[in-house]
Short mmCIF file of C-alpha atoms in Angstrom, two decimals:
data_model
loop_
_atom_site.label_atom_id
_atom_site.label_comp_id
_atom_site.label_asym_id
_atom_site.label_seq_id
_atom_site.Cartn_x
_atom_site.Cartn_y
_atom_site.Cartn_z
CA MET S 1 106.88 -32.60 -52.99
CA LYS S 2 103.49 -33.37 -54.44
CA ALA S 3 100.90 -30.67 -54.90
CA ILE S 4 98.48 -30.57 -51.99
CA LYS S 5 94.99 -31.72 -52.75
CA LEU S 6 92.10 -30.08 -51.07
CA ASP S 7 90.09 -33.03 -49.85
CA LEU S 8 89.26 -35.11 -46.85
CA ASP S 9 91.40 -38.08 -47.92
CA ASN S 10 94.42 -35.91 -48.14
CA TYR S 11 93.79 -34.19 -44.83
CA ARG S 12 93.29 -37.54 -43.11
CA LYS S 13 96.54 -38.79 -44.58
CA LEU S 14 98.43 -35.72 -43.40
CA LEU S 15 96.90 -35.89 -39.95
CA LYS S 16 97.74 -39.57 -39.59
CA GLU S 17 101.28 -38.98 -40.77
CA TYR S 18 101.71 -36.25 -38.23
CA LEU S 19 100.21 -38.21 -35.34
CA LEU S 20 102.55 -41.12 -36.09
CA THR S 21 105.74 -39.28 -36.92
CA LYS S 22 105.43 -35.77 -35.42
CA ASP S 23 107.19 -34.87 -38.61
CA GLU S 24 107.77 -31.22 -39.58
CA ARG S 25 107.09 -32.19 -43.18
CA ALA S 26 103.47 -32.98 -42.38
CA LEU S 27 103.14 -29.63 -40.64
CA TYR S 28 104.56 -27.91 -43.68
CA GLN S 29 101.97 -29.70 -45.81
CA ALA S 30 99.26 -28.62 -43.39
CA GLU S 31 100.40 -25.06 -43.95
CA GLN S 32 100.07 -25.54 -47.71
CA PHE S 33 96.63 -27.03 -47.14
CA SER S 34 95.70 -23.97 -45.12
CA LYS S 35 96.84 -21.55 -47.83
CA LEU S 36 95.01 -23.51 -50.49
CA SER S 37 91.86 -23.41 -48.37
CA VAL S 38 92.03 -19.62 -48.11
CA GLN S 39 92.54 -19.38 -51.86
CA HIS S 40 89.49 -21.52 -52.47
CA ASN S 41 87.43 -19.60 -49.95
CA ILE S 42 87.05 -22.67 -47.71
CA SER S 43 85.91 -21.44 -44.32
CA PRO S 44 87.51 -22.48 -41.01
CA GLU S 45 84.42 -24.38 -39.85
CA GLU S 46 84.69 -26.62 -42.88
CA ILE S 47 88.30 -27.44 -42.07
CA ILE S 48 87.37 -28.21 -38.49
CA HIS S 49 84.61 -30.45 -39.81
CA VAL S 50 87.11 -32.28 -42.00
CA HIS S 51 89.36 -32.60 -38.96
CA ILE S 52 86.59 -34.09 -36.83
CA GLU S 53 85.65 -36.56 -39.55
CA ALA S 54 89.26 -37.59 -40.09
CA LEU S 55 89.81 -38.00 -36.37
CA LYS S 56 86.71 -40.17 -36.02
CA GLU S 57 87.89 -42.42 -38.81
CA LEU S 58 91.33 -42.77 -37.27
CA TYR S 59 89.96 -43.24 -33.74
CA PRO S 60 86.48 -44.72 -33.87
CA GLU S 61 86.49 -44.79 -30.05
CA LEU S 62 87.00 -41.05 -29.77
CA PRO S 63 85.84 -39.94 -26.30
CA ARG S 64 82.53 -38.10 -26.42
CA GLU S 65 83.98 -35.04 -24.67
CA ILE S 66 86.64 -34.66 -27.34
CA ASN S 67 84.06 -34.95 -30.08
CA ASP S 68 81.77 -32.44 -28.37
CA SER S 69 84.58 -30.02 -27.71
CA LEU S 70 85.51 -30.09 -31.40
CA ASN S 71 81.91 -29.36 -32.31
CA PHE S 72 82.06 -26.49 -29.88
CA LEU S 73 85.14 -25.20 -31.70
CA LEU S 74 83.36 -25.54 -35.03
CA GLU S 75 80.51 -23.43 -33.73
CA ALA S 76 82.94 -20.82 -32.46
CA MET S 77 84.56 -20.53 -35.88
CA ILE S 78 81.42 -19.74 -37.89
CA SER S 79 81.79 -15.99 -37.60
CA TYR S 80 85.42 -16.18 -38.66
CA GLY S 81 84.27 -18.00 -41.77
CA LEU S 82 81.78 -15.25 -42.52
CA ALA S 83 84.39 -12.58 -41.96
CA LEU S 84 86.66 -14.40 -44.41
CA GLN S 85 83.97 -14.45 -47.08
CA GLU S 86 83.14 -10.83 -46.50
CA ASN S 87 86.80 -9.96 -46.73
CA HIS S 88 87.07 -11.82 -49.98
CA PHE S 89 84.12 -9.94 -51.40
CA LEU S 90 85.30 -6.54 -50.21
CA ARG S 91 88.71 -7.21 -51.71
CA GLU S 92 87.19 -7.90 -55.10
CA LYS S 93 85.13 -4.76 -54.78
CA GLN S 94 88.23 -2.79 -53.88
CA LEU S 95 90.08 -4.10 -56.92
CA ALA S 96 87.17 -3.07 -59.13
CA LEU S 97 87.17 0.41 -57.59
CA GLU S 98 90.90 0.75 -57.97
CA SER S 99 90.77 -0.09 -61.63
CA GLU S 100 87.94 2.39 -62.10
CA ILE S 101 90.04 5.10 -60.47
CA ALA S 102 93.01 4.11 -62.61
CA VAL S 103 90.88 4.67 -65.71
CA ALA S 104 89.76 8.05 -64.38
CA ALA S 105 93.34 9.02 -63.52
CA ASN S 106 94.42 8.10 -67.02
CA MET S 107 91.63 10.16 -68.47
CA GLN S 108 92.65 13.09 -66.28
CA LYS S 109 96.19 12.77 -67.53
CA THR S 110 94.98 13.04 -71.11
CA LEU S 111 92.63 15.92 -70.31
CA LEU S 112 95.20 17.95 -68.44
CA SER S 113 98.18 17.10 -70.57
CA THR S 114 100.40 19.99 -71.52
CA VAL S 115 103.35 20.06 -73.85
CA LYS S 116 106.55 21.44 -72.45
CA PRO S 117 107.38 24.00 -75.14
CA CYS S 118 110.74 24.48 -76.79
CA ILE S 119 111.46 28.16 -76.68
CA LYS S 120 114.69 29.60 -77.89
CA GLY S 121 116.75 30.88 -75.02
CA LEU S 122 114.78 29.09 -72.32
CA ASP S 123 115.50 25.79 -70.61
CA ILE S 124 112.32 24.46 -69.04
CA GLY S 125 111.89 21.59 -66.61
CA ALA S 126 108.58 20.48 -65.09
CA ILE S 127 107.41 17.60 -62.94
CA SER S 128 104.05 16.91 -61.30
CA VAL S 129 103.45 13.79 -59.25
CA PRO S 130 100.17 13.04 -57.46
CA ALA S 131 100.24 11.72 -53.89
CA ASN S 132 97.43 9.31 -54.76
CA GLN S 133 96.24 8.26 -58.16
CA MET S 134 94.67 11.55 -59.16
CA ASN S 135 96.44 14.88 -59.24
CA GLY S 136 95.12 18.02 -57.53
CA ASP S 137 98.01 20.06 -58.90
CA TYR S 138 97.98 21.38 -62.40
CA TYR S 139 100.41 23.20 -64.62
CA HIS S 140 100.04 24.34 -68.14
CA PHE S 141 102.23 26.11 -70.68
CA VAL S 142 100.72 28.52 -73.17
CA THR S 143 102.80 29.57 -76.12
CA ASP S 144 102.10 32.25 -78.68
CA LYS S 145 103.40 33.27 -82.07
CA ASP S 146 105.40 36.11 -80.55
CA ASP S 147 107.36 33.54 -78.51
CA THR S 148 105.90 34.66 -75.20
CA LEU S 149 105.35 31.89 -72.73
CA GLY S 150 102.45 31.68 -70.29
CA ILE S 151 102.83 29.43 -67.28
CA ALA S 152 99.84 28.45 -65.19
CA LEU S 153 100.30 26.58 -61.92
CA ALA S 154 97.42 25.72 -59.63
CA ASP S 155 96.84 23.68 -56.51
CA VAL S 156 93.52 22.59 -55.08
CA ILE S 157 93.68 22.50 -51.30
CA GLY S 158 93.02 18.87 -50.60
CA LYS S 159 93.85 15.98 -52.82
CA GLY S 160 92.36 13.02 -54.54
CA ILE S 161 89.30 12.84 -56.75
CA PRO S 162 87.48 16.06 -55.74
CA ALA S 163 90.67 18.06 -56.25
CA ALA S 164 91.22 16.43 -59.62
CA LEU S 165 87.69 17.24 -60.75
CA ALA S 166 88.13 20.89 -59.80
CA MET S 167 91.36 21.01 -61.77
CA SER S 168 89.69 19.89 -64.96
CA MET S 169 87.37 22.85 -64.58
CA ILE S 170 90.30 25.29 -64.36
CA LYS S 171 91.85 23.82 -67.45
CA TYR S 172 88.68 24.13 -69.53
CA SER S 173 87.97 27.65 -68.36
CA MET S 174 91.44 28.68 -69.40
CA ASP S 175 90.95 27.08 -72.78
CA SER S 176 87.79 29.08 -73.29
CA PHE S 177 89.39 32.45 -72.64
CA PRO S 178 90.08 34.57 -75.71
CA GLU S 179 93.59 34.23 -77.05
CA ASN S 180 94.47 37.86 -76.56
CA GLN S 181 93.74 37.59 -72.87
CA ARG S 182 97.23 36.95 -71.65
CA GLU S 183 97.71 39.29 -68.74
CA PRO S 184 98.26 37.27 -65.55
CA SER S 185 96.05 39.51 -63.40
CA VAL S 186 93.18 39.37 -65.92
CA ILE S 187 93.41 35.60 -66.22
CA LEU S 188 93.27 35.15 -62.45
CA GLU S 189 90.34 37.55 -62.16
CA SER S 190 88.41 35.59 -64.80
CA LEU S 191 89.21 32.26 -63.18
CA ASN S 192 88.21 33.62 -59.80
CA ARG S 193 84.71 34.24 -61.13
CA VAL S 194 84.49 30.75 -62.60
CA VAL S 195 85.61 29.12 -59.37
CA GLU S 196 83.40 31.33 -57.22
CA ARG S 197 80.33 30.34 -59.25
CA ASN S 198 81.02 26.65 -59.67
CA VAL S 199 82.93 25.28 -56.76
CA ASP S 200 81.83 24.49 -53.25
CA PRO S 201 82.92 27.31 -50.88
CA SER S 202 84.84 24.83 -48.75
CA MET S 203 87.20 24.12 -51.62
CA PHE S 204 90.09 26.47 -52.23
CA ILE S 205 92.26 26.76 -55.29
CA THR S 206 95.52 28.66 -55.29
CA MET S 207 97.09 29.68 -58.54
CA PHE S 208 100.08 31.40 -60.03
CA TYR S 209 100.16 32.76 -63.54
CA GLY S 210 103.30 34.07 -65.18
CA LEU S 211 104.05 35.44 -68.62
CA TYR S 212 107.56 35.54 -70.01
CA ASN S 213 108.31 37.99 -72.73
CA PRO S 214 111.60 37.14 -74.50
CA GLU S 215 111.79 40.40 -76.36
CA HIS S 216 111.75 42.51 -73.22
CA GLU S 217 113.30 39.79 -71.06
CA THR S 218 110.56 40.30 -68.53
CA PHE S 219 108.47 38.01 -66.42
CA SER S 220 105.03 39.34 -65.45
CA TYR S 221 103.08 37.47 -62.85
CA ALA S 222 100.20 37.45 -60.41
CA SER S 223 99.25 35.06 -57.66
CA ALA S 224 96.01 33.92 -56.11
CA GLY S 225 97.27 32.87 -52.70
CA HIS S 226 99.71 30.46 -54.25
CA GLU S 227 102.83 29.14 -52.57
CA PRO S 228 105.52 31.69 -53.50
CA GLY S 229 108.17 30.59 -55.95
CA PHE S 230 111.79 31.69 -56.06
CA TYR S 231 114.02 33.69 -58.31
CA TYR S 232 117.54 32.30 -58.50
CA HIS S 233 120.35 34.79 -59.00
CA ALA S 234 122.94 32.65 -60.75
CA ALA S 235 125.79 35.14 -60.37
CA LYS S 236 125.39 35.40 -56.59
CA GLY S 237 124.04 31.89 -56.05
CA THR S 238 121.15 33.26 -53.98
CA PHE S 239 117.39 32.81 -53.94
CA GLU S 240 114.80 35.53 -53.72
CA GLU S 241 111.17 34.83 -52.97
CA ILE S 242 108.82 35.78 -55.77
CA LYS S 243 106.43 37.91 -53.74
CA ALA S 244 102.88 38.41 -54.93
CA LYS S 245 99.77 38.89 -52.88
CA GLY S 246 96.25 37.82 -53.78
CA LEU S 247 93.23 35.98 -52.47
CA VAL S 248 92.76 32.31 -53.28
CA LEU S 249 90.43 31.68 -56.22
CA GLY S 250 86.73 31.59 -55.43
CA ALA S 251 86.86 33.33 -52.06
CA THR S 252 84.88 36.38 -53.22
CA GLU S 253 82.92 37.22 -56.33
CA HIS S 254 85.19 40.05 -57.47
CA ALA S 255 88.83 39.76 -56.65
CA ASN S 256 91.59 41.94 -58.01
CA TYR S 257 95.05 40.62 -58.52
CA GLN S 258 98.08 42.81 -58.57
CA GLN S 259 100.49 42.16 -61.39
CA PHE S 260 104.24 42.37 -60.94
CA VAL S 261 107.09 42.50 -63.45
CA SER S 262 110.65 41.33 -63.05
CA HIS S 263 113.57 41.59 -65.36
CA ILE S 264 115.23 38.25 -66.03
CA ARG S 265 118.97 38.04 -66.47
CA THR S 266 120.81 35.36 -68.41
CA GLY S 267 121.56 32.30 -66.34
CA ASP S 268 118.92 33.13 -63.71
CA CYS S 269 116.05 30.78 -62.95
CA ILE S 270 112.40 31.06 -62.05
CA ILE S 271 111.34 28.30 -59.70
CA LEU S 272 107.62 27.64 -59.31
CA LEU S 273 106.12 25.03 -57.04
CA THR S 274 103.15 23.86 -55.04
CA ASP S 275 103.05 23.37 -51.28
CA GLY S 276 103.56 19.64 -51.76
CA VAL S 277 107.20 20.57 -52.40
CA THR S 278 107.84 23.00 -49.55
CA GLU S 279 105.76 21.02 -47.10
CA CYS S 280 107.64 17.80 -47.51
CA ARG S 281 107.67 16.11 -44.18
CA LEU S 282 110.51 14.51 -42.35
CA GLY S 283 108.79 12.35 -39.77
CA ASP S 284 106.54 14.86 -38.03
CA ARG S 285 108.32 18.09 -38.99
CA PHE S 286 108.27 20.03 -42.21
CA VAL S 287 111.45 20.54 -44.17
CA GLU S 288 112.79 24.02 -43.36
CA ARG S 289 112.91 26.62 -46.08
CA ASP S 290 116.70 26.82 -45.99
CA GLU S 291 117.02 23.06 -46.23
CA PHE S 292 114.69 23.07 -49.18
CA LEU S 293 116.59 25.82 -50.98
CA GLN S 294 119.84 24.00 -50.34
CA VAL S 295 118.41 20.96 -52.13
CA ILE S 296 117.37 23.12 -55.08
CA LYS S 297 120.84 24.63 -55.12
CA ASP S 298 122.42 21.18 -55.23
CA TYR S 299 120.59 20.42 -58.44
CA ILE S 300 120.21 23.78 -60.16
CA HIS S 301 123.42 23.46 -62.18
CA LEU S 302 121.82 20.58 -64.11
CA PRO S 303 119.65 20.98 -67.22
CA ALA S 304 116.21 22.13 -65.98
CA GLN S 305 114.39 18.83 -66.52
CA ASP S 306 117.16 16.84 -64.81
CA ALA S 307 117.10 19.35 -61.97
CA VAL S 308 113.35 19.04 -61.24
CA GLU S 309 113.56 15.27 -61.45
CA GLY S 310 116.60 15.21 -59.21
CA VAL S 311 114.85 17.36 -56.59
CA TYR S 312 111.73 15.20 -56.77
CA LYS S 313 113.71 12.00 -56.33
CA TYR S 314 115.56 13.54 -53.39
CA PHE S 315 112.32 14.42 -51.56
CA GLU S 316 110.67 11.16 -52.54
CA ARG S 317 113.50 9.27 -50.87
CA LEU S 318 113.48 11.63 -47.91
CA GLN S 319 109.80 10.83 -47.32
CA ASP S 320 110.24 7.08 -47.68
CA PHE S 321 108.63 7.02 -51.12
CA HIS S 322 105.32 8.10 -49.71
CA LEU S 323 104.17 11.56 -50.82
CA ARG S 324 101.70 13.25 -48.49
CA ASP S 325 100.64 15.83 -51.03
CA ASP S 326 100.74 16.30 -54.78
CA PHE S 327 104.17 17.54 -55.83
CA THR S 328 104.74 19.98 -58.68
CA LEU S 329 107.96 21.79 -59.47
CA ILE S 330 108.85 23.93 -62.48
CA ILE S 331 112.25 25.44 -63.23
CA ILE S 332 112.75 27.91 -66.06
CA ARG S 333 116.24 29.10 -66.87
CA LYS S 334 117.06 31.94 -69.19
CA GLU S 335 119.97 30.69 -71.26
CA VAL S 336 120.84 33.54 -73.55
CA MET Y 1 56.13 -34.28 -37.20
CA ASP Y 2 55.03 -32.51 -34.06
CA PHE Y 3 56.09 -28.98 -34.66
CA LYS Y 4 56.21 -26.06 -32.33
CA PRO Y 5 56.56 -23.41 -34.97
CA CYS Y 6 57.62 -20.20 -33.25
CA VAL Y 7 59.78 -18.65 -30.55
CA ASN Y 8 58.86 -15.20 -29.26
CA ILE Y 9 61.77 -12.81 -28.89
CA ASN Y 10 61.41 -10.44 -25.97
CA LYS Y 11 64.69 -10.73 -24.13
CA GLU Y 12 68.24 -11.73 -24.95
CA LEU Y 13 67.80 -15.25 -23.57
CA ASP Y 14 65.07 -15.86 -26.16
CA ILE Y 15 67.77 -15.76 -28.82
CA VAL Y 16 69.16 -18.93 -27.26
CA GLY Y 17 65.69 -20.49 -27.33
CA ALA Y 18 65.34 -19.72 -31.02
CA ARG Y 19 68.75 -21.22 -31.76
CA GLN Y 20 67.89 -24.32 -29.77
CA LEU Y 21 64.60 -24.89 -31.55
CA GLY Y 22 66.16 -24.21 -34.94
CA ARG Y 23 68.99 -26.66 -34.24
CA THR Y 24 66.59 -29.37 -33.15
CA ARG Y 25 64.59 -28.95 -36.35
CA ALA Y 26 67.79 -28.92 -38.43
CA LYS Y 27 68.98 -32.15 -36.76
CA GLU Y 28 65.65 -33.84 -37.38
CA LEU Y 29 65.83 -32.89 -41.03
CA GLY Y 30 69.28 -34.47 -41.31
CA PHE Y 31 71.51 -31.42 -41.65
CA GLY Y 32 75.21 -32.09 -41.00
CA THR Y 33 77.06 -30.49 -38.08
CA VAL Y 34 78.52 -27.64 -40.16
CA ASP Y 35 75.13 -26.70 -41.60
CA GLN Y 36 73.52 -26.99 -38.17
CA ALA Y 37 76.05 -24.51 -36.85
CA ARG Y 38 75.42 -22.20 -39.81
CA ILE Y 39 71.66 -22.31 -39.36
CA ALA Y 40 72.02 -21.63 -35.63
CA THR Y 41 74.27 -18.66 -36.34
CA ALA Y 42 71.82 -17.27 -38.88
CA ILE Y 43 68.97 -17.62 -36.40
CA SER Y 44 71.07 -15.86 -33.76
CA GLU Y 45 71.71 -12.99 -36.09
CA LEU Y 46 68.05 -12.60 -37.03
CA ALA Y 47 66.79 -12.93 -33.47
CA ARG Y 48 69.42 -10.52 -32.24
CA ASN Y 49 68.36 -7.92 -34.77
CA ILE Y 50 64.79 -8.22 -33.46
CA TYR Y 51 65.95 -7.93 -29.86
CA LEU Y 52 68.23 -4.94 -30.58
CA TYR Y 53 66.20 -2.91 -33.05
CA ALA Y 54 62.54 -3.89 -32.67
CA GLY Y 55 62.47 -4.92 -29.02
CA LYS Y 56 60.13 -7.82 -29.69
CA GLY Y 57 59.09 -10.13 -32.47
CA LYS Y 58 59.25 -13.80 -33.33
CA VAL Y 59 61.25 -16.41 -35.15
CA CYS Y 60 59.26 -19.23 -36.80
CA PHE Y 61 60.32 -22.44 -38.49
CA GLU Y 62 58.82 -24.33 -41.37
CA VAL Y 63 59.89 -27.53 -43.06
CA ILE Y 64 59.76 -27.24 -46.80
CA ASP Y 65 59.14 -30.39 -48.80
CA GLN Y 66 59.76 -30.26 -52.48
CA LEU Y 67 59.92 -33.13 -54.92
CA ASP Y 68 63.68 -33.18 -55.09
CA LYS Y 69 64.71 -31.53 -51.86
CA GLN Y 70 63.91 -30.72 -48.27
CA GLY Y 71 64.74 -27.59 -46.42
CA LEU Y 72 64.28 -25.54 -43.28
CA LYS Y 73 62.72 -22.12 -43.58
CA VAL Y 74 63.36 -19.52 -40.88
CA VAL Y 75 61.00 -16.57 -40.73
CA ALA Y 76 61.92 -13.66 -38.48
CA SER Y 77 59.30 -10.95 -38.13
CA ASP Y 78 58.75 -7.90 -36.01
CA GLU Y 79 56.64 -4.77 -35.88
CA GLY Y 80 59.57 -2.55 -35.07
CA PRO Y 81 60.73 0.60 -36.81
CA GLY Y 82 61.57 -1.15 -40.07
CA ILE Y 83 64.62 -0.56 -42.19
CA ARG Y 84 64.84 2.70 -44.07
CA ASP Y 85 67.56 1.75 -46.50
CA ILE Y 86 67.64 -1.99 -47.21
CA SER Y 87 70.44 -1.72 -49.78
CA GLN Y 88 72.62 -0.19 -47.13
CA VAL Y 89 72.10 -2.89 -44.51
CA MET Y 90 72.63 -5.56 -47.15
CA GLN Y 91 76.04 -4.11 -47.98
CA ASP Y 92 79.15 -5.91 -46.86
CA GLY Y 93 81.07 -4.02 -44.24
CA TYR Y 94 78.05 -1.99 -43.10
CA SER Y 95 77.26 -3.76 -39.83
CA THR Y 96 80.55 -5.54 -39.29
CA SER Y 97 82.47 -2.29 -39.31
CA GLY Y 98 80.44 -1.24 -36.30
CA GLY Y 99 81.27 -4.52 -34.61
CA LEU Y 100 77.66 -5.70 -34.61
CA GLY Y 101 78.46 -9.11 -36.01
CA ALA Y 102 77.85 -10.86 -39.29
CA GLY Y 103 74.85 -8.72 -40.17
CA LEU Y 104 72.27 -9.52 -42.80
CA PRO Y 105 74.83 -10.20 -45.56
CA GLY Y 106 76.21 -12.85 -43.21
CA VAL Y 107 72.76 -14.44 -42.84
CA LYS Y 108 72.44 -14.44 -46.61
CA ARG Y 109 75.76 -16.24 -46.92
CA LEU Y 110 74.95 -18.79 -44.24
CA MET Y 111 71.65 -19.74 -45.85
CA ASP Y 112 70.73 -20.75 -49.42
CA HIS Y 113 67.83 -18.41 -49.96
CA PHE Y 114 67.18 -15.02 -48.44
CA GLU Y 115 64.29 -12.60 -48.71
CA ILE Y 116 63.66 -9.37 -46.88
CA HIS Y 117 60.58 -7.19 -46.67
CA SER Y 118 60.60 -4.08 -44.58
CA GLU Y 119 58.52 -1.00 -44.35
CA TRP Y 120 59.63 2.10 -42.52
CA GLY Y 121 57.44 2.47 -39.44
CA LYS Y 122 55.72 -0.89 -39.84
CA GLY Y 123 58.20 -3.65 -39.34
CA THR Y 124 60.42 -6.20 -40.98
CA GLU Y 125 60.04 -9.79 -42.16
CA ILE Y 126 62.99 -11.86 -43.22
CA GLN Y 127 62.72 -15.35 -44.69
CA ALA Y 128 65.73 -17.58 -45.09
CA ILE Y 129 65.90 -21.16 -46.34
CA LYS Y 130 68.63 -23.77 -46.08
CA TRP Y 131 68.36 -26.94 -48.16
CA VAL Y 132 69.49 -30.31 -46.85
CA ARG Y 133 72.53 -31.39 -48.83
#
């Protein structure tokens, strides 16, 4: 079939063909004509005009009422034509905005990038996926010469661009802390001051900071209102909530965070997460805690990175590939 | 050409009067049916803004003769509250999202030339020209 041309001659030809034959082929071509018109931003009133002109040429004796009624239709279509143009314009604007956000998201990725460290005796898996383009969750690994491993995990309540901007601030504050400042409670207390001074009171940031010491086989941690993680007892196959109390960052000027210490046994896992994981939604209900832990259990025998990815893919599918909140999950297994 | 230049806008029916006069002028100048409809819609929009936001004002018509072209100029003016943020009302999606119609960006699209002057507390004047094709 020939390519449809966007002109009066062609329209007249199609119209005539249809009037004579009532052929579906002509209607199909009219459909093509219609699509082409939208592509070329041709408004409906112009098509009606073409129709009137074509009709008059085919039927010079066109009754006045028919002619007038078509003019009436033309008049009635003007606003649709304007809406089409506006739509066109807004669409272009949206595309421009989207690409701007994509650039920003990319920049954020670079700014907040962290290297998953290779530490003897530890198997580490981490995944963080934003619900929209920009991530309001943040995790960061800090390694030191003595092989200790610091793990920071934060979540801005809310998502999108404001959350992402706040996260960059956390990252840079942490970078500016002196290297010997490694105690989880001290780090959270310092960050609390930064957030309290710089962030709008309506914005809350929760955070967990943990420090693994391979020599003592201990995990020290403190939490600023963060979603509790879990300790997995490999021998028993059970989970224990990692309990830690503390105010969210920025709520008061001086906050104190209690620090806890756990002994880590070989084969056991530390599971850290943000509420985007535990608050996965199934239709209009949240996934129950036991259901969630069962999913973790189904994957925990895998290498840590495969496990976090497996869990993510499971919940992604469960939610029809549409995350409602940023999703971050970290699994650390002590291997020897 | 005998030319009654203006229509006063005081009530909704005056919008129809302004359309009618504008269409007559457009026909006389030789505008085609599509452009006539566009001009009438633009006039509607301008007159309606006067009626809704200023209460009263007027819509005037002028024929513009230039060496190479002829056009119809529509001038809508009022002494209403004026527009505080012109950029905002000229933005696509601003008035249409509220269901108020094509809005000023629509008028700008329907016509070939568009100019707006408005002062907060003093009033608004909008000039729009369509050239005969």
